[in-house]
Amino acid sequence: MFPDNFNLIIGLLHSLPYGTDSTVISDYYSNIIKPLVSKIYARRNVPLCVYYSGALLEMLEPENGAFFNVIREISDRKQIEILGGCFYESLLPFVPRPERIAGIEKLTTFIRQEFGKRPRGCFLGHGVWSQEIVPVFSTAGMDYVLFPDSHLVYAGIGSADIFKPYITEHDGKTLKLLPYVTRLPDNTYSSRYDDFLAFFASRVKTGSMLILLEDTSSWLGLSVADKKKRLVWWEGFIDFLSNKTDLPLTLPRDFSKSHMDYTALHLPELVLTKSGKSTGVYSGDYISRREEARLLYSKMQYVNTLVKQIRRDRSRKKTAKEDLLRGLSGHVYTNNMPGGIGDPVARFAAYSALLDAENNTREKGIFMPSVVKTDFDFDGRDEFLYQGNELNVYIKQKGACVFELDYLPFSWNFMAVCSVLNGGTKNNSYRTPRFFAEDKIYDNAPVENSKDLHDISGFSETIYDIKKYSSDSAELLFSAQAEIRKTKKKSYVVLSKKYVFLKTGFSVIYTLEHKGEGKLFFSPDFSFFLPPAYSWLGHIKNGEESSELILSKDRAFIADDISLYNVASKRKIRNFNIRFSYPVQTRYKIIKDTMEDKSLTQAYCLSPVIPLEPDSTIDFAIEITVGKGLPD
């Protein structure tokens, strides 16, 4: 079937993002990984390469000791080659260099300690490629990397040369590239095994190689029937390989040792799309364009700077660096499911890991609350970062709004929201507020199901003037002015916005002056995010009256106090409380998205509405507190 001097490599890839829900992990292990491992164990004469992401191994380890023992036994008899990689599958080109090597070495160490063998080759997570990562793999002890063949096609390599090994160089370091088939034929899981192999046999030539890999994580979005169909096909394929003794099956490590003829190659920056195609659009471009990904990336870089500043305490620095690595999960910077930026669980887990690292950078008894002025998100403008003992409050000059709100005792970011990626919320004119206190002016009073609302002030896009700032002050004062064109006559709204930072919260104190005719309505919209691992309850008050707020339903109400809380255990009751200076009409909306037929809660939005009479001045304040205890 195959030409002379030919090598065939078969492999299975298993991966889950860091922070994946335990029910998903259990289902993935029980219904996909375990049956395949059992089949491999039974077919001793079938050599396979396998890849398990570090995050997956870390999540499986506590409750699946037998699995680790079986893998070690199969590895000891040299039937499988366990591939290395970056532990949390970071997108290496834009990860700080020391963490690139640390991520690879962490998985290498884990595999060596658990399975007894040090990997010499690795899998390229997410298919993100840049020549600058060649010395990273080389320095981390990797001889070769399994490489998407579609990258070669994109780079102009002809079909006759796709199935051959290459070698590349950067800064004097070399790395072997072993191309694997990125996309199996569409009819793979309904085809006969002989026909499946014959399809590729007609495309390879003497002295070449063929690497066929199956990424089982791609099965997670399929129906139960389709997952079963693929599992049964692969179990049968392994049986087929066991009986097909004339096939030139080998492992990447054996091929790398025996093959001496590699073609030199340099490639552009490339990324592998979810459909298995290569594109020259660098993944960093997605990060810069997608605000949620850019803010998470900025947090990673900021925390990395804090970790590097730890001195004299090696233990604390080591712990902080381990937490930082978890926050470098590459999945969360993509738009894939599970684990992409639109996955609430993965997004929240990445922030929590970074906050764990930040907590470890703070030396107890020495840290003092302060306001840091720095260009946090690399947009050319300074942001103001209040860093308290229990709370971080990060504020942008654009809109003078809060874009990160961290409760440090639990490493929660209540602003880990995501705007709709794929539809979901059925009101195209309603844009999800991305931040806390996005100031808007309407000419009509918004109600529960208001449509066609249009902010006529532009405050949320305005660069506010900073009127008061001091690094050791507990206050920030911003101001802005907007021209309102409601009628032929011009009118103006002058807005003053003061942040006052408290031990477990902060206040936003507004003064608005309306100079002109016609009644207007002021609405400081805000979104927030609640940790998805807990069941949250809502409670609203209007003076002495109180009622339940059902978080799953949109509604409008009059309130001066809104409490959201969960009972995490018998001793820990956590709440997120919002108080207004007086009762106001308020819209509540839950923002949902749909990805791969799964409904995801991306944010909860509140919009208090305050009337603004002609030629008038009003004061209004919002107070946020976070902590333990039932609401008042």
Coordinates of C-alpha atoms in Angstrom, one line a residue, residues 26-412:
S26 CA -15.4 13.5 34.3
D27 CA -17.4 13.0 31.1
Y28 CA -14.3 13.5 28.9
Y29 CA -12.2 11.0 30.9
S30 CA -14.9 8.3 31.4
N31 CA -16.4 8.4 27.9
I32 CA -13.4 9.2 25.7
I33 CA -9.9 8.9 27.3
K34 CA -10.5 5.8 29.4
P35 CA -11.9 3.6 26.6
L36 CA -9.1 4.6 24.3
V37 CA -6.4 3.9 26.9
S38 CA -8.0 0.5 27.6
K39 CA -7.9 -0.3 23.9
I40 CA -4.2 0.7 23.6
Y41 CA -3.4 -1.3 26.7
A42 CA -5.0 -4.4 25.1
R43 CA -3.2 -4.0 21.7
R44 CA 0.4 -4.2 22.8
N45 CA 1.8 -4.3 19.2
V46 CA 0.4 -0.9 18.1
P47 CA 2.8 2.0 18.7
L48 CA 1.1 5.3 19.3
C49 CA 2.1 8.8 20.2
V50 CA -0.2 10.5 22.8
Y51 CA -0.5 14.0 24.0
Y52 CA -2.1 15.0 27.3
S53 CA -2.2 18.7 28.1
G54 CA -0.7 19.7 31.4
A55 CA -3.9 21.2 32.6
L56 CA -5.8 18.0 31.8
L57 CA -3.2 15.9 33.7
E58 CA -3.3 18.2 36.6
M59 CA -7.1 18.0 36.8
L60 CA -7.1 14.2 36.4
E61 CA -4.4 13.4 38.9
P62 CA -6.3 13.7 42.2
E63 CA -8.9 11.1 41.5
N64 CA -7.5 8.9 38.7
G65 CA -4.4 7.2 40.1
A66 CA -5.1 4.0 38.2
F67 CA -5.0 5.9 34.9
F68 CA -1.6 7.2 35.6
N69 CA -0.4 3.7 36.5
V70 CA -1.7 2.3 33.3
I71 CA -0.1 5.0 31.2
R72 CA 3.2 4.5 32.9
E73 CA 3.0 0.7 32.3
I74 CA 2.3 1.2 28.6
S75 CA 5.1 3.8 28.4
D76 CA 7.6 1.4 30.2
R77 CA 7.0 -1.2 27.5
K78 CA 7.8 1.4 24.9
Q79 CA 4.5 1.1 23.1
I80 CA 3.6 4.8 23.4
E81 CA 5.5 8.1 23.2
I82 CA 4.2 10.8 25.5
L83 CA 4.6 14.2 23.8
G84 CA 5.6 17.3 25.7
G85 CA 4.5 20.8 25.1
C86 CA 3.6 23.9 27.2
F87 CA 1.8 22.9 30.4
Y88 CA -1.1 25.3 30.0
E89 CA -0.9 25.4 26.2
S90 CA 0.1 29.1 26.3
L91 CA 0.3 31.0 23.0
L92 CA 4.1 31.1 23.2
P93 CA 5.0 34.1 20.9
F94 CA 3.5 36.6 23.2
V95 CA 4.2 35.0 26.6
P96 CA 7.1 36.5 28.5
R97 CA 10.2 34.6 27.5
P98 CA 11.0 33.0 31.0
E99 CA 7.5 31.8 31.3
R100 CA 7.7 30.2 27.8
I101 CA 10.5 27.9 28.9
A102 CA 9.0 27.4 32.4
G103 CA 5.7 26.2 30.8
I104 CA 7.5 23.6 28.7
E105 CA 9.8 22.5 31.5
K106 CA 6.8 22.1 33.9
L107 CA 5.1 19.6 31.6
T108 CA 8.4 17.8 30.9
T109 CA 9.0 17.4 34.6
F110 CA 5.4 16.2 35.2
I111 CA 5.7 13.6 32.5
R112 CA 9.1 12.4 33.7
Q113 CA 8.0 12.1 37.4
E114 CA 4.6 10.5 36.6
F115 CA 5.5 8.3 33.7
G116 CA 9.2 7.7 34.0
K117 CA 10.4 9.1 30.6
R118 CA 11.5 12.6 29.6
P119 CA 9.8 13.8 26.3
R120 CA 12.1 14.8 23.5
G121 CA 9.4 16.0 21.2
C122 CA 6.3 18.1 21.7
F123 CA 2.9 19.1 20.2
L124 CA 2.4 22.7 19.1
G125 CA -0.6 23.9 21.1
H126 CA -3.1 25.9 19.1
G127 CA -0.8 25.7 16.1
V128 CA 0.6 29.2 16.8
W129 CA 3.9 29.6 15.2
S130 CA 6.7 32.1 15.1
Q131 CA 10.4 31.6 14.4
E132 CA 11.2 33.2 17.7
I133 CA 9.9 30.2 19.6
V134 CA 12.5 27.9 18.0
P135 CA 15.2 28.6 20.6
V136 CA 12.6 28.3 23.4
F137 CA 11.8 24.7 22.4
S138 CA 15.5 24.0 21.9
T139 CA 16.6 25.5 25.2
A140 CA 13.8 23.5 27.0
G141 CA 15.3 20.3 25.5
M142 CA 12.9 19.6 22.7
D143 CA 14.4 18.0 19.5
Y144 CA 11.3 18.2 17.3
V145 CA 7.8 19.5 17.2
L146 CA 4.7 18.0 15.5
F147 CA 3.7 20.7 13.1
P148 CA 0.5 21.4 11.2
D149 CA 0.9 20.5 7.5
S150 CA -1.5 23.3 6.6
H151 CA 1.2 25.8 7.7
L152 CA 3.5 24.4 5.0
V153 CA 0.7 24.7 2.4
Y154 CA 0.2 28.3 3.5
A155 CA 3.9 29.0 3.1
G156 CA 3.9 27.7 -0.5
I157 CA 5.2 24.2 0.0
G158 CA 3.9 21.9 -2.8
S159 CA 1.8 18.9 -2.1
A160 CA 4.6 16.6 -3.2
D161 CA 6.8 17.9 -0.3
I162 CA 4.2 18.1 2.5
F163 CA 4.9 14.7 3.9
K164 CA 8.6 15.1 4.6
P165 CA 10.5 16.4 7.7
Y166 CA 12.0 19.8 7.9
I167 CA 14.5 21.7 10.1
T168 CA 14.3 25.3 11.1
E169 CA 16.7 27.7 12.9
H170 CA 16.5 31.0 14.9
D171 CA 19.3 32.6 16.8
G172 CA 21.6 29.7 16.2
K173 CA 19.2 27.1 17.6
T174 CA 17.6 24.4 15.5
L175 CA 14.3 22.5 15.7
K176 CA 13.0 19.6 13.6
L177 CA 9.5 20.0 12.2
L178 CA 7.5 16.8 11.7
P179 CA 4.3 17.7 9.7
Y180 CA 1.0 16.1 10.7
V181 CA -2.2 16.0 8.8
T182 CA -4.3 18.8 10.1
R183 CA -7.7 17.8 8.7
L184 CA -8.7 14.2 8.3
P185 CA -11.1 13.4 5.4
D186 CA -14.8 14.3 6.0
N187 CA -15.9 10.7 5.6
T188 CA -13.2 9.3 8.0
Y189 CA -15.6 8.0 10.6
S190 CA -17.8 6.1 8.0
S191 CA -14.9 4.8 5.9
R192 CA -13.3 1.4 5.9
Y193 CA -9.8 1.4 7.5
D194 CA -8.1 0.1 4.3
D195 CA -9.8 2.9 2.3
F196 CA -8.8 5.5 4.9
L197 CA -5.1 4.6 4.7
A198 CA -5.3 4.1 0.9
F199 CA -6.4 7.8 0.6
F200 CA -3.1 8.9 2.0
A201 CA -0.9 6.2 0.5
S202 CA -1.7 7.6 -3.0
R203 CA -0.3 11.0 -1.8
V204 CA 3.0 10.1 -0.2
K205 CA 6.3 9.0 -1.9
T206 CA 9.4 7.0 -1.1
G207 CA 11.4 8.2 1.9
S208 CA 8.5 10.3 3.2
M209 CA 6.4 10.1 6.4
L210 CA 2.8 10.4 7.4
I211 CA 1.6 11.5 10.8
L212 CA -2.2 11.1 11.5
L213 CA -3.4 12.7 14.7
E214 CA -6.9 12.7 16.2
D215 CA -7.8 15.6 18.6
T216 CA -10.3 14.1 20.9
S217 CA -11.1 17.5 22.5
S218 CA -12.9 18.4 19.2
W219 CA -15.4 15.7 20.1
L220 CA -16.7 17.6 23.1
G221 CA -19.1 19.8 21.1
L222 CA -20.7 16.8 19.3
S223 CA -23.8 14.9 20.1
V224 CA -23.6 11.8 22.2
A225 CA -24.2 9.7 19.1
D226 CA -21.5 11.4 17.1
K227 CA -19.0 11.1 20.0
K228 CA -19.8 7.4 20.2
K229 CA -19.4 7.0 16.5
R230 CA -15.9 8.4 16.5
L231 CA -14.9 6.5 19.6
V232 CA -16.0 3.2 18.1
W233 CA -14.2 4.0 14.8
W234 CA -10.9 4.6 16.6
E235 CA -11.3 1.5 18.8
G236 CA -11.8 -0.4 15.6
F237 CA -8.9 1.3 13.9
I238 CA -6.5 0.3 16.7
D239 CA -7.7 -3.3 16.3
F240 CA -7.1 -3.0 12.6
L241 CA -3.6 -1.7 13.1
S242 CA -2.9 -4.6 15.5
N243 CA -3.8 -7.1 12.8
K244 CA -2.1 -5.2 10.0
T245 CA 1.5 -6.3 10.7
D246 CA 2.9 -5.1 7.4
L247 CA 2.3 -1.4 8.1
P248 CA 5.5 0.6 8.8
L249 CA 4.3 2.0 12.2
T250 CA 6.8 3.9 14.2
L251 CA 7.0 6.7 16.9
P252 CA 8.2 10.3 16.4
R253 CA 11.3 9.7 18.6
D254 CA 12.4 6.7 16.6
F255 CA 11.9 8.5 13.4
S256 CA 13.8 11.5 14.6
K257 CA 16.8 9.3 15.7
S258 CA 17.0 7.3 12.5
H259 CA 16.2 9.9 9.9
M260 CA 19.1 12.1 8.9
D261 CA 17.8 14.0 5.8
Y262 CA 16.0 17.2 6.8
T263 CA 15.1 20.2 4.5
A264 CA 15.9 23.6 5.9
L265 CA 12.9 25.9 6.2
H266 CA 11.9 29.3 7.6
L267 CA 8.2 30.2 8.1
P268 CA 6.2 33.3 8.7
E269 CA 4.0 33.9 11.7
L270 CA 1.1 31.5 11.5
V271 CA -2.0 30.4 13.5
L272 CA -4.2 27.4 13.1
T273 CA -7.9 28.2 12.9
K274 CA -10.6 26.0 14.5
S275 CA -11.5 24.6 11.1
G276 CA -7.9 23.3 10.7
K277 CA -6.8 26.0 8.2
S278 CA -3.7 28.1 8.5
T279 CA -3.7 31.9 8.3
G280 CA -1.1 34.5 8.4
V281 CA -3.2 36.6 10.8
Y282 CA -1.1 36.5 14.0
S283 CA -2.9 35.5 17.1
G284 CA -1.6 38.7 18.8
D285 CA -3.8 40.7 16.4
Y286 CA -6.9 38.9 17.7
I287 CA -5.8 39.9 21.2
S288 CA -5.4 43.6 20.3
R289 CA -8.8 43.7 18.5
R290 CA -10.8 41.8 21.1
E291 CA -11.1 44.0 24.2
E292 CA -11.8 41.1 26.6
A293 CA -8.7 39.3 25.4
R294 CA -6.6 42.4 25.5
L295 CA -7.5 43.3 29.1
L296 CA -6.7 39.7 30.2
Y297 CA -3.4 39.9 28.4
S298 CA -2.7 43.3 30.0
K299 CA -3.4 41.8 33.4
M300 CA -1.0 39.0 32.7
Q301 CA 1.8 41.4 31.7
Y302 CA 1.2 43.6 34.8
V303 CA 1.2 40.6 37.2
N304 CA 4.4 39.3 35.5
T305 CA 6.0 42.6 36.3
L306 CA 5.0 42.3 39.9
V307 CA 6.3 38.8 40.2
K308 CA 9.7 39.8 38.8
Q309 CA 10.0 42.4 41.5
I310 CA 9.8 39.9 44.3
R311 CA 13.2 39.9 46.1
R312 CA 14.8 37.7 48.8
D313 CA 11.8 35.4 49.2
R314 CA 12.3 32.5 46.8
S315 CA 9.4 30.4 48.1
R316 CA 6.9 33.3 47.6
K317 CA 8.3 34.0 44.1
K318 CA 8.1 30.3 43.1
T319 CA 4.5 30.1 44.2
A320 CA 3.6 33.4 42.4
K321 CA 5.3 32.1 39.2
E322 CA 3.3 28.9 39.4
D323 CA 0.0 30.8 39.7
L324 CA 1.1 33.1 36.8
L325 CA 1.6 30.0 34.6
R326 CA -2.0 29.0 35.2
G327 CA -3.1 32.4 34.1
L328 CA -1.2 31.9 30.8
S329 CA -3.6 29.3 29.4
G330 CA -3.7 29.8 25.7
H331 CA -7.3 28.6 25.3
V332 CA -8.8 31.7 26.8
Y333 CA -7.2 34.0 24.2
T334 CA -9.1 32.3 21.4
N335 CA -12.7 32.3 20.3
N336 CA -13.0 28.5 20.6
M337 CA -15.2 26.4 22.9
P338 CA -14.6 25.1 25.4
G339 CA -12.0 27.4 27.0
G340 CA -12.1 30.5 24.7
I341 CA -12.6 34.1 25.8
G342 CA -16.3 33.5 25.5
D343 CA -16.2 30.7 28.0
P344 CA -17.2 32.2 31.3
V345 CA -15.6 29.4 33.4
A346 CA -12.2 29.6 31.6
R347 CA -12.2 33.4 31.5
F348 CA -12.9 33.6 35.3
A349 CA -10.3 30.8 36.0
A350 CA -7.6 32.7 34.1
Y351 CA -8.3 35.9 36.1
S352 CA -8.4 34.0 39.4
A353 CA -5.0 32.4 38.7
L354 CA -3.5 35.8 37.9
L355 CA -5.0 37.3 41.1
D356 CA -3.6 34.4 43.1
A357 CA -0.2 35.3 41.7
E358 CA -0.8 39.0 42.5
N359 CA -1.7 38.1 46.1
N360 CA 1.6 36.3 46.4
T361 CA 3.5 39.4 45.3
R362 CA 2.2 41.4 48.3
E363 CA 4.4 41.1 51.4
K364 CA 2.2 40.9 54.5
G365 CA 2.6 43.8 56.9
I366 CA 4.4 46.0 54.4
F367 CA 1.9 46.5 51.6
M368 CA 0.1 49.8 51.6
P369 CA -3.0 50.8 49.6
S370 CA -2.2 53.2 46.8
V371 CA -3.3 54.5 43.4
V372 CA -0.9 53.6 40.6
K373 CA -0.9 55.6 37.4
T374 CA 0.3 53.6 34.4
D375 CA -0.6 52.6 30.8
F376 CA -2.1 49.2 31.9
D377 CA -3.7 48.2 28.6
F378 CA -1.1 49.6 26.2
D379 CA -3.5 52.0 24.5
G380 CA -1.2 55.1 24.9
R381 CA -3.2 56.5 27.8
D382 CA -2.7 56.1 31.6
E383 CA -5.1 54.1 33.7
F384 CA -5.6 54.5 37.4
L385 CA -5.2 51.4 39.5
Y386 CA -6.4 51.5 43.0
Q387 CA -4.8 48.6 44.9
G388 CA -6.2 48.1 48.4
N389 CA -5.7 45.3 50.9
E390 CA -8.9 43.5 49.9
L391 CA -9.9 45.3 46.6
N392 CA -8.5 46.3 43.3
V393 CA -10.4 49.0 41.3
Y394 CA -9.0 49.8 37.9
I395 CA -10.3 52.9 36.1
K396 CA -9.9 54.1 32.5
Q397 CA -9.7 57.8 31.5
K398 CA -12.0 56.9 28.5
G399 CA -15.4 57.2 30.1
A400 CA -13.8 57.3 33.6
C401 CA -15.2 53.9 34.1
V402 CA -14.1 50.8 36.1
F403 CA -12.8 47.9 33.9
E404 CA -11.5 45.6 36.6
L405 CA -12.9 45.0 40.1
D406 CA -11.0 42.4 42.1
Y407 CA -12.0 40.9 45.5
L408 CA -8.6 39.7 46.6
P409 CA -9.5 37.4 49.5
F410 CA -11.2 35.0 47.0
S411 CA -9.3 36.1 43.8
W412 CA -12.5 37.1 42.0

